[in-house]
Short mmCIF file of C-alpha atoms in Angstrom, two decimals:
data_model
loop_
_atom_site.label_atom_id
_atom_site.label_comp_id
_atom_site.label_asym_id
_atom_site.label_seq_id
_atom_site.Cartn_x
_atom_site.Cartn_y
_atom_site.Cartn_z
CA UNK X 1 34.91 -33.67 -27.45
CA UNK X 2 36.15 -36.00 -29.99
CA UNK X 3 34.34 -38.31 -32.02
CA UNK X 4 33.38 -40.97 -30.71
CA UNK X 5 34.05 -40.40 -27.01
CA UNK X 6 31.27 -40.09 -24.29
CA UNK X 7 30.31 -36.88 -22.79
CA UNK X 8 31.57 -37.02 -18.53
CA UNK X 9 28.77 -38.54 -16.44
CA UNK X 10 26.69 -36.12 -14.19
CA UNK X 11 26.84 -36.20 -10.76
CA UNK X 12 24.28 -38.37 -9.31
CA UNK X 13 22.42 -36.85 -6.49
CA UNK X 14 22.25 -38.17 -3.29
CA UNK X 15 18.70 -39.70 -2.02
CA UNK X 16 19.19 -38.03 1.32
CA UNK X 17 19.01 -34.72 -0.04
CA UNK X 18 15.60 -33.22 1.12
CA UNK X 19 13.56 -31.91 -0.81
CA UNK X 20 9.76 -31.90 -1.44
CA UNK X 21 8.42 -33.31 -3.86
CA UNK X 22 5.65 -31.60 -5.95
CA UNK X 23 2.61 -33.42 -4.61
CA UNK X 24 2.85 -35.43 -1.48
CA UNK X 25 2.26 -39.05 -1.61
CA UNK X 26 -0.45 -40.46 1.10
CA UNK X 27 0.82 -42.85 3.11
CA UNK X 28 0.14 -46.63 1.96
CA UNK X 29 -2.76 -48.41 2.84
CA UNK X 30 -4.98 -45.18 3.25
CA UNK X 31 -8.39 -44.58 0.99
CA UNK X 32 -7.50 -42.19 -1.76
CA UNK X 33 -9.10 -38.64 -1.77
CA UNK X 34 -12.05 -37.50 -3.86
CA UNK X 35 -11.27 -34.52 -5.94
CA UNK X 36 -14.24 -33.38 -8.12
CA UNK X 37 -13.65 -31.46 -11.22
CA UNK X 38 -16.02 -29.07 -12.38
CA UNK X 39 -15.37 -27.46 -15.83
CA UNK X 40 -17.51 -27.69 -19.02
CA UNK X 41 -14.18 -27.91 -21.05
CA UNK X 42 -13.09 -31.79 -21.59
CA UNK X 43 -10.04 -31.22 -22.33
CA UNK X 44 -9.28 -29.07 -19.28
CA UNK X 45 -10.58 -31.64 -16.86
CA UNK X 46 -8.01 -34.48 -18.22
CA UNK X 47 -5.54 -31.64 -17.72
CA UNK X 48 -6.23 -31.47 -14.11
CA UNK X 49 -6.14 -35.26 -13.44
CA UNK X 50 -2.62 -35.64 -15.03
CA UNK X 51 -1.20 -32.36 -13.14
CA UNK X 52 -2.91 -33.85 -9.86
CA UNK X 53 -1.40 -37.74 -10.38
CA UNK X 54 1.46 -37.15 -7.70
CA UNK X 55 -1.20 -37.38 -5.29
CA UNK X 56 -3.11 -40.00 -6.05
CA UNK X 57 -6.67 -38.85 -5.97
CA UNK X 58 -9.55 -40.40 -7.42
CA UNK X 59 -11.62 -38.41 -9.73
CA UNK X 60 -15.48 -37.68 -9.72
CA UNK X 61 -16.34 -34.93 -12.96
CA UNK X 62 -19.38 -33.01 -13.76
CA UNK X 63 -19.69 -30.35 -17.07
CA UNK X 64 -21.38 -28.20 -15.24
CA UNK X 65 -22.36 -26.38 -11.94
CA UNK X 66 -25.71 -28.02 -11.93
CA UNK X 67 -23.95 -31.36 -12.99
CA UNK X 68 -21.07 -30.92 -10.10
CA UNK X 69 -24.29 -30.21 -7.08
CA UNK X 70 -25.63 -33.65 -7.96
CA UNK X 71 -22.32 -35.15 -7.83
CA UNK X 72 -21.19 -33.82 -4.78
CA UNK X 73 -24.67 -34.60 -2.91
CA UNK X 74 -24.84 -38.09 -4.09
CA UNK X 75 -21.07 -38.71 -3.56
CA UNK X 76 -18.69 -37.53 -0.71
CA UNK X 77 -15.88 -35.29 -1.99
CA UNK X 78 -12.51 -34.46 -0.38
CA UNK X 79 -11.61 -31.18 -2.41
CA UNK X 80 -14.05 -29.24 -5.04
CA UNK X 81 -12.25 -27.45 -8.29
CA UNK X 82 -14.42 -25.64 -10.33
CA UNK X 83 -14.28 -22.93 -13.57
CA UNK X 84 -15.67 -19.87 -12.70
CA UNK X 85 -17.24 -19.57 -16.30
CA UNK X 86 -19.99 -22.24 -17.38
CA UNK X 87 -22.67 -22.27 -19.16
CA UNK X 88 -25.98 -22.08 -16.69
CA UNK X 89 -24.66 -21.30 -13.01
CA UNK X 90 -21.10 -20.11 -12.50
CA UNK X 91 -18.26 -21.19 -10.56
CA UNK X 92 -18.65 -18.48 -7.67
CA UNK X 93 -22.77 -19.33 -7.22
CA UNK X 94 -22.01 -23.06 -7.40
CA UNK X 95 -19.50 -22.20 -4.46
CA UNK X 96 -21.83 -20.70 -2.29
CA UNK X 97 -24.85 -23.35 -3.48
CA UNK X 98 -21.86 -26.11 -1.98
CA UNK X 99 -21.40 -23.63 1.45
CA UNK X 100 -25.17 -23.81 1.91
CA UNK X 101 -25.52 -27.41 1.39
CA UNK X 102 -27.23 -29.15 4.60
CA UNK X 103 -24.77 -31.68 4.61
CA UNK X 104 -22.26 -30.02 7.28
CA UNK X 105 -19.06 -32.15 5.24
CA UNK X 106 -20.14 -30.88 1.72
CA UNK X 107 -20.26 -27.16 3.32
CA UNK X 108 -17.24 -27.37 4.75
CA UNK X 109 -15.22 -29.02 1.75
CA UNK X 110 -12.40 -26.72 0.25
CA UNK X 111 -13.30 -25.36 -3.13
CA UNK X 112 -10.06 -23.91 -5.18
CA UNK X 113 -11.98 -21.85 -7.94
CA UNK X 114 -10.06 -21.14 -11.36
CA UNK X 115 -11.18 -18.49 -13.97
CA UNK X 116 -9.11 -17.36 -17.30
CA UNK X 117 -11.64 -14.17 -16.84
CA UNK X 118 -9.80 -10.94 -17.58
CA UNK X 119 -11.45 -9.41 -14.92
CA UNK X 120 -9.47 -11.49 -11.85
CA UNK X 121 -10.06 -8.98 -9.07
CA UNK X 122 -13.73 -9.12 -9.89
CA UNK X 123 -14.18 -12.66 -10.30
CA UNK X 124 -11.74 -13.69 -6.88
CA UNK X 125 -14.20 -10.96 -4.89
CA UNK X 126 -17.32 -13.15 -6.10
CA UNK X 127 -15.68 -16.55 -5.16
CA UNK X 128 -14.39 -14.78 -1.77
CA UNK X 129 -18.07 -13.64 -0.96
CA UNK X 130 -18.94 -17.58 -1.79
CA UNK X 131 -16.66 -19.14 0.10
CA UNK X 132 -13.83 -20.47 -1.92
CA UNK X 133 -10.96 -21.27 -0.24
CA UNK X 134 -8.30 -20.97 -3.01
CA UNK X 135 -8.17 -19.12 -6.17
CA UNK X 136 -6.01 -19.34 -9.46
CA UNK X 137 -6.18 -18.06 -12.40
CA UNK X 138 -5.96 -19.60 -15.51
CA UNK X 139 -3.77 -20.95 -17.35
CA UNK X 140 -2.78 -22.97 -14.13
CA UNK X 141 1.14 -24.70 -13.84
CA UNK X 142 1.42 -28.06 -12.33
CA UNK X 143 3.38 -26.90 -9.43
CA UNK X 144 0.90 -24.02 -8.84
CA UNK X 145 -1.78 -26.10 -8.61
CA UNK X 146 -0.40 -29.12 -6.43
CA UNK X 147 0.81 -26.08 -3.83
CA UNK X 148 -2.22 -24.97 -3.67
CA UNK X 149 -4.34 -28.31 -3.15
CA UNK X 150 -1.24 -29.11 -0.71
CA UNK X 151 -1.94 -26.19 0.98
CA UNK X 152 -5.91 -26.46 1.58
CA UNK X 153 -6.59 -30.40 1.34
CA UNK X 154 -3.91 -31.97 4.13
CA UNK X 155 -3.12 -35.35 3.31
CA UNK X 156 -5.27 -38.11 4.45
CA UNK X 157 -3.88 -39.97 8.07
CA UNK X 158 -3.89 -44.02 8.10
#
């Protein structure tokens, strides 16, 4: 190229190509989903919110296992992500404390579970025998994590 001249243009694509995009949009008008983050790391929690944007949740977070029970009894949650390592209770007991909750909603509210653990066969057996209905292990991509909400929280109907 010669200096001073402008590189070709790229093709544009065409809008009627189909593809899908990472994280479903709800339709408008409909009440956003409640995701609630449970993860004594700060820092990790923000990272969630940004990767889960495309789908336009609304966030409830707790530090803690004990933290995240109070939260989701006193509020109603659409999807539960925990850490399996906390301080106090862990992510696989505050799975099964959620699965034996009295309120037939909370029990039945899909739990994706997320450990860095070394140990990931021993950690997704615990969160199987509690109930989770996903597992990942850490560190999580965006587009790993919005298949697998996609794939256990449908999106909400008008």
């Amino acid at each position: 190229m010669k200096a001073g001249t402008l590189p070709e243009p790229l093709p544009i694509r065409s809008t009627t190509e189909t593809t899908r995009p990472l994280g479903a949009r709800p339709a408008a008008g409909t009440t956003p989903q409640r995701v609630l983050l449970v993860d004594d790391s700060r820092s990790i929690r923000t990272l969630l919110k940004i990767y889960l944007m495309a789908r336009n949740f609304e966030f409830l977070e707790a530090e803690s296992a004990e933290e995240g029970l109070k939260v989701s009894e006193a509020e109603p949650v659409d999807l539960v992500l925990t850490d399996f390592h906390m301080d106090g209770m862990n992510g696989a007991d505050f799975a099964a404390q959620i699965r034996a909750s009295s309120n037939p909603r909370l029990a039945k509210v899909p739990i994706l579970m997320m450990t860095g653990d070394p140990n990931v066969a021993e950690v997704r057996a615990l969160g199987q025998k509690a109930g989770i209905s996903a597992f990942v292990r850490k560190p999580v991509s965006c587009a790993q994590l919005m298949t697998l909400v996609d794939t256990i929280l449908p999106l909400p109907r008008k």
